[in-house]
Short mmCIF file of C-alpha atoms in Angstrom, two decimals:
data_model
loop_
_atom_site.label_atom_id
_atom_site.label_comp_id
_atom_site.label_asym_id
_atom_site.label_seq_id
_atom_site.Cartn_x
_atom_site.Cartn_y
_atom_site.Cartn_z
CA MET A 1 137.52 4.91 29.10
CA PRO A 2 136.12 6.27 32.73
CA VAL A 3 132.37 6.01 30.93
CA PHE A 4 133.04 2.53 29.39
CA LEU A 5 134.62 1.38 33.34
CA ALA A 6 131.59 2.68 35.30
CA ARG A 7 129.34 0.99 32.94
CA LEU A 8 131.04 -2.28 33.36
CA LEU A 9 131.35 -2.04 37.08
CA ALA A 10 127.50 -1.52 37.20
CA ARG A 11 126.78 -4.67 35.19
CA VAL A 12 129.09 -6.16 38.12
CA ALA A 13 127.14 -4.34 40.77
CA ALA A 14 129.80 -2.78 42.27
CA LEU A 15 128.71 0.40 41.25
CA GLY A 16 125.75 0.19 44.34
CA THR A 17 128.62 1.42 46.55
CA TRP A 18 130.59 3.64 47.83
CA TRP A 19 133.99 2.23 46.09
CA THR A 20 132.94 2.58 43.07
CA PRO A 21 133.94 6.64 42.27
CA VAL A 22 136.95 5.62 44.40
CA LEU A 23 138.26 2.94 41.80
CA VAL A 24 136.76 4.82 39.04
CA LEU A 25 139.09 7.17 39.87
CA SER A 26 141.81 5.53 41.34
CA LEU A 27 142.28 3.69 37.77
CA VAL A 28 142.11 7.46 35.92
CA PHE A 29 145.17 8.41 37.60
CA VAL A 30 147.28 5.17 37.56
CA THR A 31 146.59 5.22 33.55
CA SER A 32 147.00 8.53 32.83
CA TRP A 33 150.43 9.34 35.01
CA PRO A 34 152.47 6.85 32.54
CA LEU A 35 150.42 7.88 29.53
CA MET A 36 151.54 11.76 30.48
CA THR A 37 155.11 10.92 31.25
CA LEU A 38 155.03 8.96 28.08
CA VAL A 39 153.46 12.30 25.43
CA GLU A 40 154.86 15.10 26.71
CA PRO A 41 158.74 16.99 26.46
CA ALA A 42 161.42 15.89 28.43
CA ASP A 43 161.43 18.98 30.01
CA SER A 44 157.79 19.54 30.88
CA VAL A 45 157.82 19.49 34.86
CA ILE A 46 154.24 18.30 34.71
CA ALA A 47 154.75 14.94 34.90
CA GLU A 48 157.01 14.95 38.12
CA PRO A 49 155.31 12.70 41.10
CA ALA A 50 155.40 16.21 43.56
CA ASN A 51 152.99 18.14 40.87
CA TYR A 52 151.04 15.38 38.89
CA TRP A 53 148.97 14.93 41.45
CA TRP A 54 147.81 18.21 42.03
CA TYR A 55 147.65 18.30 38.14
CA PHE A 56 145.33 15.41 38.82
CA VAL A 57 143.11 17.00 41.03
CA VAL A 58 142.35 20.87 39.83
CA THR A 59 141.80 18.89 36.16
CA ALA A 60 139.72 15.99 37.51
CA THR A 61 137.44 18.33 39.55
CA THR A 62 137.20 21.06 36.57
CA VAL A 63 138.90 23.69 38.55
CA GLY A 64 141.47 24.42 36.24
CA TYR A 65 143.97 26.84 38.30
CA GLY A 66 146.24 27.14 34.89
CA ASP A 67 149.62 26.82 36.98
CA LEU A 68 150.14 23.74 35.40
CA TYR A 69 149.33 22.37 31.70
CA PRO A 70 150.30 20.31 28.88
CA LYS A 71 152.38 21.59 26.06
CA SER A 72 151.85 18.31 23.81
CA ALA A 73 149.14 17.03 21.42
CA GLY A 74 149.20 14.13 23.25
CA GLY A 75 149.21 15.74 26.84
CA HIS A 76 145.83 17.44 25.88
CA ALA A 77 144.41 14.23 24.91
CA VAL A 78 145.56 13.21 28.48
CA GLY A 79 144.17 16.30 29.83
CA VAL A 80 140.84 15.36 28.56
CA TYR A 81 140.79 11.81 29.62
CA VAL A 82 141.17 12.78 33.25
CA ILE A 83 138.54 15.50 32.68
CA VAL A 84 136.07 12.78 31.55
CA GLY A 85 137.08 10.30 34.17
CA GLY A 86 136.50 13.56 36.79
CA ILE A 87 133.19 14.07 35.86
CA ALA A 88 132.04 10.65 35.46
CA THR A 89 133.29 10.38 39.15
CA LEU A 90 131.10 13.08 40.35
CA THR A 91 128.12 12.21 38.56
CA THR A 92 128.76 8.91 40.54
CA VAL A 93 129.04 10.42 43.80
CA PHE A 94 126.02 13.17 43.71
CA ALA A 95 123.45 9.98 42.55
CA LYS A 96 124.61 8.26 45.22
CA LEU A 97 124.17 10.95 47.41
CA SER A 98 120.85 11.60 45.63
CA THR A 99 119.46 8.22 46.08
CA ALA A 100 120.56 8.45 49.72
CA LEU A 101 118.54 11.38 50.50
CA GLU A 102 115.50 10.48 48.76
CA ARG A 103 115.67 6.73 50.55
CA ALA A 104 116.53 8.86 54.06
CA LYS A 105 113.19 11.15 53.41
CA GLY A 106 111.11 8.59 51.95
CA ARG A 107 111.74 6.30 55.24
CA ARG A 108 111.21 9.35 57.33
CA MET A 109 107.78 9.78 55.37
CA GLN A 110 107.03 5.72 55.80
CA GLY A 111 108.07 5.58 59.78
CA ALA A 112 110.56 3.07 58.45
CA ILE A 113 113.60 4.58 61.13
CA THR A 114 114.76 3.89 64.31
CA VAL A 115 115.07 6.96 66.91
CA GLU A 116 118.20 7.02 68.33
CA THR A 117 117.65 9.83 70.67
CA SER A 118 117.02 9.76 74.09
CA ASN A 119 114.84 11.61 77.25
CA HIS A 120 111.98 12.22 74.71
CA ILE A 121 108.39 12.16 74.99
CA VAL A 122 106.63 9.24 72.81
CA LEU A 123 103.24 9.49 71.91
CA LEU A 124 101.44 6.15 70.82
CA GLY A 125 98.53 6.97 68.43
CA TYR A 126 97.58 9.43 65.95
CA THR A 127 94.27 11.15 65.91
CA PRO A 128 93.83 13.80 63.60
CA GLY A 129 93.49 17.57 64.74
CA ARG A 130 93.91 15.77 68.22
CA THR A 131 97.72 14.46 68.34
CA GLU A 132 98.43 18.15 66.26
CA GLN A 133 97.17 20.21 69.43
CA MET A 134 98.80 18.33 71.70
CA VAL A 135 102.14 18.04 69.77
CA ASP A 136 102.18 21.72 69.47
CA GLU A 137 102.20 22.59 72.67
CA LEU A 138 105.05 19.78 74.07
CA ILE A 139 107.01 21.99 71.72
CA ALA A 140 106.27 25.19 71.83
CA ASP A 141 108.91 26.12 74.25
CA GLY A 142 111.72 24.17 72.66
CA SER A 143 112.39 22.06 75.20
CA SER A 144 110.87 18.96 74.15
CA ARG A 145 111.76 16.31 71.85
CA VAL A 146 108.72 14.15 70.59
CA VAL A 147 108.13 11.51 68.51
CA LEU A 148 105.05 9.81 66.94
CA CYS A 149 104.47 6.22 66.93
CA ALA A 150 101.38 5.53 64.85
CA TRP A 151 99.46 2.14 64.03
CA ASP A 152 99.71 1.48 59.48
CA ASP A 153 97.11 2.30 58.50
CA VAL A 154 98.75 5.97 58.92
CA LEU A 155 100.80 5.34 55.79
CA THR A 156 102.90 8.40 55.47
CA HIS A 157 104.37 11.11 58.26
CA PRO A 158 100.99 13.21 59.21
CA MET A 159 103.18 16.23 60.59
CA SER A 160 106.20 16.38 58.71
CA ASP A 161 106.07 19.88 58.79
CA ARG A 162 106.77 19.56 62.61
CA ASP A 163 110.37 18.99 64.23
CA VAL A 164 108.58 15.07 65.25
CA ALA A 165 110.28 12.16 64.64
CA PHE A 166 107.39 9.45 63.25
CA VAL A 167 107.39 5.87 63.43
CA ARG A 168 105.05 3.59 62.23
CA GLY A 169 103.66 -0.56 62.66
CA ASP A 170 101.64 -2.50 65.31
CA LEU A 171 101.84 -0.43 68.89
CA THR A 172 101.40 -3.56 70.62
CA ASP A 173 104.92 -5.16 68.92
CA ASP A 174 107.81 -4.07 71.64
CA GLY A 175 110.05 -3.96 68.52
CA VAL A 176 108.23 -1.05 67.10
CA LEU A 177 108.12 0.19 70.79
CA ARG A 178 112.06 0.31 71.04
CA ARG A 179 112.09 1.86 67.22
CA ALA A 180 110.59 4.60 68.92
CA GLY A 181 112.73 4.72 71.61
CA VAL A 182 110.58 3.89 74.37
CA GLN A 183 112.88 2.38 76.45
CA ARG A 184 115.42 5.78 76.21
CA ALA A 185 111.69 7.79 76.93
CA TYR A 186 111.02 10.96 79.29
CA SER A 187 107.40 10.37 79.25
CA VAL A 188 105.60 8.01 76.80
CA LEU A 189 101.82 8.51 76.21
CA VAL A 190 99.19 5.86 75.49
CA ASP A 191 96.51 7.81 73.46
CA ALA A 192 94.85 4.59 71.48
CA ARG A 193 91.19 4.75 69.33
CA ASP A 194 89.02 3.24 72.37
CA ASP A 195 90.06 1.99 76.14
CA ASN A 196 90.42 -1.62 74.99
CA GLU A 197 93.26 -0.45 72.99
CA ALA A 198 94.55 1.50 75.08
CA LEU A 199 95.38 -1.14 77.96
CA ALA A 200 96.52 -3.21 75.11
CA VAL A 201 99.19 -1.20 74.31
CA ALA A 202 100.00 0.07 77.44
CA VAL A 203 100.56 -3.51 78.32
CA THR A 204 104.01 -3.19 76.27
CA ALA A 205 104.19 -0.27 76.38
CA ASP A 206 104.98 -0.97 80.30
CA HIS A 207 107.08 -3.28 79.52
CA VAL A 208 109.16 -1.64 77.00
CA ALA A 209 109.64 1.65 79.27
CA GLU A 210 112.85 1.49 81.74
CA GLY A 211 111.59 4.04 84.10
CA ALA A 212 109.85 6.45 81.72
CA HIS A 213 106.67 8.20 82.55
CA LEU A 214 104.09 5.70 81.43
CA VAL A 215 100.36 8.38 80.82
CA VAL A 216 97.45 6.67 79.33
CA ALA A 217 94.71 8.26 77.97
CA LEU A 218 91.03 7.52 78.86
CA ARG A 219 87.80 7.82 77.55
CA ASP A 220 86.21 6.48 80.48
CA ILE A 221 88.67 7.20 83.88
CA GLY A 222 86.36 4.16 86.06
CA ARG A 223 89.12 1.88 83.98
CA ILE A 224 91.66 3.04 85.90
CA ARG A 225 91.83 0.41 88.26
CA HIS A 226 92.08 -2.15 84.85
CA LEU A 227 95.48 -0.22 84.15
CA ARG A 228 96.92 -0.77 88.60
CA TYR A 229 97.42 -3.88 87.30
CA VAL A 230 99.45 -3.12 84.63
CA ASP A 231 101.61 -1.01 86.92
CA GLU A 232 100.58 0.89 89.84
CA ALA A 233 102.87 4.04 88.72
CA VAL A 234 101.15 4.58 85.57
CA ARG A 235 99.00 8.03 85.05
CA CYS A 236 95.64 7.57 83.80
CA VAL A 237 94.13 11.04 82.51
CA GLN A 238 90.71 11.90 81.20
CA TRP A 239 91.04 11.64 77.06
CA HIS A 240 89.27 14.73 76.53
CA SER A 241 91.46 17.20 78.75
CA PRO A 242 94.66 16.89 76.10
CA HIS A 243 95.97 20.28 77.15
CA MET A 244 96.21 18.18 81.06
CA ILE A 245 97.41 15.39 79.17
CA THR A 246 100.59 17.16 77.84
CA GLU A 247 101.16 19.40 80.86
CA GLU A 248 101.37 15.69 83.18
CA LEU A 249 104.02 14.35 80.20
CA LYS A 250 106.10 17.34 80.27
CA ASP A 251 105.90 17.31 84.67
CA PRO A 252 105.08 14.60 85.53
CA GLY A 253 102.40 14.42 88.80
CA ILE A 254 100.68 17.67 87.85
CA THR A 255 96.79 15.71 87.14
CA GLU A 256 97.37 14.58 91.00
CA ILE A 257 97.64 17.89 92.18
CA TYR A 258 94.96 18.60 89.77
CA THR A 259 92.74 16.01 90.66
CA GLN A 260 93.72 16.79 94.58
CA LEU A 261 92.23 20.37 94.31
CA MET A 262 88.80 19.17 92.82
CA THR A 263 88.25 16.58 95.33
CA HIS A 264 86.37 17.21 98.44
CA GLY A 265 88.24 16.46 101.50
CA GLY A 266 91.73 17.93 100.46
CA ALA A 267 92.95 21.06 99.85
CA ASP A 268 90.45 23.52 97.97
CA THR A 269 90.59 26.26 95.78
CA TYR A 270 88.79 29.24 96.73
CA SER A 271 87.78 33.44 96.54
CA VAL A 272 87.58 36.43 98.67
CA ARG A 273 87.38 39.90 97.86
CA LEU A 274 89.17 42.42 99.76
CA PRO A 275 87.41 45.08 101.16
CA GLU A 276 87.15 48.64 99.49
CA PHE A 277 88.06 50.30 102.77
CA LEU A 278 91.21 48.52 102.91
CA GLY A 279 91.98 50.24 99.61
CA PRO A 280 95.29 49.10 97.37
CA VAL A 281 96.99 46.55 98.94
CA LEU A 282 100.05 44.93 97.55
CA VAL A 283 99.88 40.91 96.36
CA ASP A 284 103.42 40.73 98.71
CA ARG A 285 101.41 41.59 101.66
CA CYS A 286 98.40 39.20 100.70
CA GLN A 287 100.83 35.99 100.00
CA THR A 288 102.88 36.12 103.18
CA LEU A 289 99.17 36.89 105.32
CA LEU A 290 97.35 33.88 103.89
CA GLY A 291 100.98 31.82 104.06
CA ARG A 292 101.94 32.62 107.60
CA ARG A 293 98.42 33.15 109.17
CA TYR A 294 96.23 30.51 107.68
CA GLY A 295 99.08 28.36 105.86
CA ALA A 296 97.22 29.44 102.02
CA THR A 297 98.97 30.02 98.86
CA MET A 298 97.67 32.73 96.83
CA LEU A 299 97.14 31.68 92.89
CA ALA A 300 95.75 35.06 90.79
CA ALA A 301 93.86 37.54 91.91
CA ARG A 302 91.26 39.67 89.39
CA ALA A 303 91.55 43.49 89.37
CA GLY A 304 88.92 44.98 87.52
CA ASP A 305 88.62 42.89 84.24
CA MET A 306 92.07 41.85 84.39
CA LEU A 307 92.67 38.57 85.66
CA LEU A 308 96.29 37.86 87.50
CA VAL A 309 97.78 34.25 87.09
CA ASN A 310 100.72 34.17 89.41
CA PRO A 311 101.24 37.90 89.25
CA SER A 312 104.19 39.84 90.80
CA TRP A 313 104.82 40.13 94.68
CA ARG A 314 105.20 43.44 94.02
CA THR A 315 101.45 44.53 91.96
CA GLN A 316 99.45 46.72 93.51
CA LEU A 317 95.67 45.62 93.59
CA PRO A 318 93.18 47.98 93.69
CA ALA A 319 90.47 48.05 96.42
CA GLY A 320 87.73 45.41 96.29
CA ALA A 321 89.58 42.81 93.86
CA VAL A 322 89.47 39.66 94.53
CA LEU A 323 91.87 37.41 95.37
CA TYR A 324 92.14 33.32 94.48
CA TYR A 325 93.78 30.67 97.13
CA VAL A 326 93.84 27.37 97.78
CA SER A 327 93.35 26.24 101.54
CA SER A 328 91.83 23.82 104.11
CA ARG A 329 89.12 25.68 104.73
CA ARG A 330 87.14 29.10 103.15
CA LEU A 331 88.53 33.03 104.49
CA THR A 332 86.26 35.07 104.97
CA PRO A 333 86.41 38.85 103.77
CA ASP A 334 86.19 39.89 107.77
CA GLU A 335 88.86 37.24 108.56
CA LEU A 336 90.85 38.91 105.84
CA ALA A 337 90.49 42.53 106.86
CA LYS A 338 91.22 41.43 110.23
CA ALA A 339 94.51 40.02 109.89
CA LEU A 340 95.55 42.88 107.14
CA ARG A 341 95.22 45.78 110.30
CA GLU A 342 96.98 43.80 112.52
CA ALA A 343 99.52 43.55 110.63
CA ASP A 344 99.70 46.63 109.25
#
């Protein structure tokens, strides 16, 4: 009866819904209870309303605690009917779950999903090897959620082994970008196949993005003027500097600092060697002296073969160590030595 019912429901297209197992189990319960009442002896407690629902549950799920059981041959037959109905129901449920999981996995692999997250980073465009490198840097500290949005020629998820959502489609279609959650993103990178394509995608991304930090990777950084027509706030980064791109995505504005450091006329980076006669010097003294006396900031120090980037202020630098600093002008070793002696 349960198997027949399942086949019948399948023919009327009801088996494709989650209501099918509920209907099957309900029908088995409604029909088995009167049958059990008819075939069991009058002194049997199994057909009592307070008991039968429990017997039905443990029997249909094939658990069978044995605390309640039919005494007559007819009752045993009804019990078999309940077991078969339970198995048919569970089989339907597991089949539905399996199908749903496979469908979800297929949609994820084919980029057909819609991302519901927010404050994430969206990468528009995929280049084998290069994109993997940037994704690994972005997710290294576990604080960034990444969505990869690629063109239709990327048929399946290229980074399914990483915790990265994948969306596939026309990157100049605002509907595709909305599926990638660009409108709720923290940062968006346009990493196109050429600069003309980058401009086209940037126009759509700027239209969809609502306050997101938009970064465009350009092979010819001179074309930055074209992006300025799109939005003055768009940040353009050299395409050949993927590490700088990932830093800009995570910390907006950092490439502008690098640009200023590398531009003549701004605050530049310099180095100066500590005179040998000064002996060992604490980083604390160097940092304080450079800041107060010259308005400079110490970035790193080289002690022998070891480069110390952003060293602890309690670090002791050996005689002759090299200091690297940011300043408006270059300092001489004599200026540094004189200032240290006066501070002492």
